[in-house]
């Protein structure tokens, strides 16, 4: 495994519509493992292939939902890793929510973005087998952000406002 370089705006690969993946060979497996390592190192909770300069429809997401411990304190739950190839949002709730997003490809900027609260996705796993999943809240937001990357869309395109975060303002990066 190896770390890949995360590309940033205005790199044109971030504005391109990525190609569907049709071959599930060794190169793809290496890319997936490298993207997982790069996301963890960043650290981030999601990464799309165009963010490492590759215009293919592949995303990785790793996120732990917040949970309450026995004292009622909010803690980060166990992290779950998702690898999704050719992901497609097939259903989304009418209900939307606002949240603050940052992006590993747009350092030094965050924005308030409205996203669907609940979505359903379908796609392929790393072996090329069909997979489906439902996501809500932050996880749904991360997936919507990553699928946007595959279509050349970045969060400021959708944001109601963007700003430079202060030092104590920490966001999950995607
Ligand atoms: Zn991003």
Tab-separated table of C-alpha atoms and ligand atoms in Angstrom:
chain	number	residue	atom	x	y	z
A	1	UNK	CA	0.000	0.000	0.000
A	2	UNK	CA	1.109	3.518	-0.586
A	3	UNK	CA	-0.117	6.976	0.158
A	4	UNK	CA	-1.408	8.937	-2.825
A	5	UNK	CA	-1.210	12.671	-3.204
A	6	UNK	CA	-4.503	14.447	-2.618
A	7	UNK	CA	-5.096	16.937	-5.403
A	8	UNK	CA	-6.659	20.285	-4.660
A	9	UNK	CA	-8.585	22.914	-6.589
A	10	UNK	CA	-8.079	24.190	-9.256
A	11	UNK	CA	-6.857	20.792	-10.517
A	12	UNK	CA	-9.134	20.054	-13.515
A	13	UNK	CA	-9.573	16.385	-12.533
A	14	UNK	CA	-11.860	17.642	-9.741
A	15	UNK	CA	-14.140	19.186	-12.363
A	16	UNK	CA	-14.379	16.182	-14.662
A	17	UNK	CA	-17.157	13.585	-14.734
A	18	UNK	CA	-15.420	10.360	-13.726
A	19	UNK	CA	-15.582	7.167	-15.823
A	20	UNK	CA	-17.524	4.083	-14.712
A	21	UNK	CA	-15.299	1.194	-13.648
A	22	UNK	CA	-15.645	-2.009	-15.670
A	23	UNK	CA	-12.526	-3.993	-14.737
A	24	UNK	CA	-11.881	-5.376	-11.278
A	25	UNK	CA	-8.216	-6.201	-11.629
A	26	UNK	CA	-5.171	-5.872	-9.458
A	27	UNK	CA	-4.677	-2.178	-10.331
A	28	UNK	CA	-8.116	-1.361	-8.959
A	29	UNK	CA	-7.486	-3.324	-5.764
A	30	UNK	CA	-4.230	-1.427	-5.250
A	31	UNK	CA	-5.971	1.886	-5.853
A	32	UNK	CA	-8.683	0.998	-3.308
A	33	UNK	CA	-6.132	0.044	-0.641
A	34	UNK	CA	-4.116	3.196	-1.347
A	35	UNK	CA	-7.221	5.368	-1.082
A	36	UNK	CA	-8.163	3.831	2.275
A	37	UNK	CA	-4.663	4.481	3.568
A	38	UNK	CA	-4.647	8.028	2.193
A	39	UNK	CA	-8.065	8.795	3.731
A	40	UNK	CA	-6.927	7.532	7.144
A	41	UNK	CA	-3.660	9.419	6.997
A	42	UNK	CA	-5.288	12.729	5.957
A	43	UNK	CA	-7.331	12.154	8.199
A	44	UNK	CA	-10.677	12.142	6.458
A	45	UNK	CA	-13.998	10.321	6.603
A	46	UNK	CA	-14.355	9.919	2.845
A	47	UNK	CA	-12.351	10.083	-0.362
A	48	UNK	CA	-13.258	9.883	-4.045
A	49	UNK	CA	-10.815	8.676	-6.731
A	50	UNK	CA	-10.684	12.085	-8.498
A	51	UNK	CA	-9.230	13.456	-5.247
A	52	UNK	CA	-6.136	11.339	-5.864
A	53	UNK	CA	-6.064	12.396	-9.512
A	54	UNK	CA	-7.903	9.398	-10.966
A	55	UNK	CA	-11.090	10.037	-12.881
A	56	UNK	CA	-12.827	6.753	-11.990
A	57	UNK	CA	-16.130	6.211	-10.199
A	58	UNK	CA	-14.849	4.898	-6.879
A	59	UNK	CA	-15.327	6.173	-3.340
A	60	UNK	CA	-14.219	5.073	0.113
A	61	UNK	CA	-15.921	6.187	3.320
A	62	UNK	CA	-15.053	5.408	6.917
A	63	UNK	CA	-17.217	6.800	9.617
A	64	UNK	CA	-18.391	6.036	13.133
A	65	UNK	CA	-21.801	7.315	14.156
A	66	UNK	CA	-21.870	9.213	17.418
A	67	UNK	CA	-23.161	7.117	20.281
A	68	UNK	CA	-23.984	7.739	23.913
A	69	UNK	CA	-21.885	5.974	26.505
A	70	UNK	CA	-23.284	4.780	29.862
A	71	UNK	CA	-22.796	8.278	31.346
A	72	UNK	CA	-24.777	9.896	28.581
A	73	UNK	CA	-21.656	11.379	26.985
A	74	UNK	CA	-21.471	11.511	23.213
A	75	UNK	CA	-18.646	9.341	21.936
A	76	UNK	CA	-17.636	8.172	18.490
A	77	UNK	CA	-19.053	4.724	17.765
A	78	UNK	CA	-17.178	1.954	15.960
A	79	UNK	CA	-16.010	3.009	12.528
A	80	UNK	CA	-17.357	1.283	9.496
A	81	UNK	CA	-15.512	1.160	6.188
A	82	UNK	CA	-17.360	1.336	2.882
A	83	UNK	CA	-15.841	0.838	-0.561
A	84	UNK	CA	-18.253	1.618	-3.366
A	85	UNK	CA	-17.720	1.441	-7.115
A	86	UNK	CA	-20.010	3.201	-9.600
A	87	UNK	CA	-22.203	4.451	-6.727
A	88	UNK	CA	-25.597	5.828	-7.593
A	89	UNK	CA	-28.079	7.542	-5.318
A	90	UNK	CA	-31.326	5.782	-6.157
A	91	UNK	CA	-33.606	7.291	-3.485
A	92	UNK	CA	-33.461	10.315	-1.284
A	93	UNK	CA	-35.686	11.835	1.342
A	94	UNK	CA	-37.513	15.044	0.601
A	95	UNK	CA	-36.336	16.180	3.986
A	96	UNK	CA	-33.047	18.026	3.894
A	97	UNK	CA	-30.724	19.332	6.546
A	98	UNK	CA	-28.018	21.938	6.750
A	99	UNK	CA	-24.532	21.010	7.893
A	100	UNK	CA	-20.994	22.329	7.738
A	101	UNK	CA	-18.600	20.550	5.385
A	102	UNK	CA	-14.915	20.701	4.668
A	103	UNK	CA	-13.090	19.017	1.804
A	104	UNK	CA	-9.578	17.566	1.644
A	105	UNK	CA	-9.300	19.029	-1.862
A	106	UNK	CA	-10.240	22.543	-0.722
A	107	UNK	CA	-7.996	23.277	2.242
A	108	UNK	CA	-8.819	26.262	4.406
A	109	UNK	CA	-12.468	26.576	3.484
A	110	UNK	CA	-15.691	25.214	4.942
A	111	UNK	CA	-19.268	25.751	3.911
A	112	UNK	CA	-22.825	25.268	4.965
A	113	UNK	CA	-24.499	22.812	2.613
A	114	UNK	CA	-28.025	21.476	2.428
A	115	UNK	CA	-28.183	17.691	1.876
A	116	UNK	CA	-30.892	15.058	1.820
A	117	UNK	CA	-31.325	13.597	5.307
A	118	UNK	CA	-31.664	9.998	4.135
A	119	UNK	CA	-30.483	8.332	0.933
A	120	UNK	CA	-30.291	4.906	-0.628
A	121	UNK	CA	-27.360	3.978	-2.808
A	122	UNK	CA	-26.540	1.156	-5.096
A	123	UNK	CA	-23.244	0.240	-6.631
A	124	UNK	CA	-20.637	-2.490	-6.695
A	125	UNK	CA	-18.281	-3.736	-4.035
A	126	UNK	CA	-14.551	-4.162	-4.654
A	127	UNK	CA	-15.101	-7.577	-6.223
A	128	UNK	CA	-17.674	-6.185	-8.643
A	129	UNK	CA	-20.707	-7.615	-6.849
A	130	UNK	CA	-23.852	-5.503	-6.505
A	131	UNK	CA	-24.384	-3.761	-3.194
A	132	UNK	CA	-27.038	-1.485	-1.729
A	133	UNK	CA	-27.065	0.610	1.354
A	134	UNK	CA	-29.096	3.159	3.275
A	135	UNK	CA	-27.515	6.110	4.985
A	136	UNK	CA	-28.853	8.901	7.138
A	137	UNK	CA	-27.549	12.014	8.833
A	138	UNK	CA	-23.794	12.539	8.596
A	139	UNK	CA	-23.188	9.311	6.740
A	140	UNK	CA	-25.736	10.334	4.105
A	141	UNK	CA	-23.991	13.709	3.852
A	142	UNK	CA	-20.579	12.088	3.347
A	143	UNK	CA	-21.894	9.867	0.556
A	144	UNK	CA	-23.590	12.799	-1.181
A	145	UNK	CA	-20.338	14.789	-0.975
A	146	UNK	CA	-18.309	11.890	-2.429
A	147	UNK	CA	-20.769	11.123	-5.235
A	148	UNK	CA	-20.624	14.830	-6.144
A	149	UNK	CA	-16.847	14.461	-6.593
A	150	UNK	CA	-17.496	11.801	-9.254
A	151	UNK	CA	-19.579	14.341	-11.156
A	152	UNK	CA	-17.098	17.197	-10.938
A	153	UNK	CA	-19.115	18.966	-8.243
A	154	UNK	CA	-17.484	20.393	-5.104
A	155	UNK	CA	-19.220	21.653	-1.973
A	156	UNK	CA	-18.877	25.430	-2.645
A	157	UNK	CA	-21.073	24.846	-5.747
A	158	UNK	CA	-23.909	23.874	-3.404
A	159	UNK	CA	-23.081	25.895	-0.306
A	160	UNK	CA	-25.366	28.600	1.010
A	161	UNK	CA	-22.259	30.221	2.499
A	162	UNK	CA	-18.531	29.475	2.695
A	163	UNK	CA	-15.928	30.802	5.081
A	164	UNK	CA	-12.413	30.273	6.374
A	165	UNK	CA	-12.726	28.276	9.575
A	166	UNK	CA	-11.210	29.575	12.784
A	167	UNK	CA	-8.515	27.434	14.394
A	168	UNK	CA	-10.874	25.846	16.907
A	169	UNK	CA	-13.465	24.993	14.285
A	170	UNK	CA	-12.943	21.362	13.361
A	171	UNK	CA	-14.894	19.559	10.705
A	172	UNK	CA	-14.757	16.029	9.393
A	173	UNK	CA	-12.923	16.259	6.082
A	174	UNK	CA	-14.265	14.517	2.991
B	1	LIG	ZN1	-14.371	16.545	-0.843
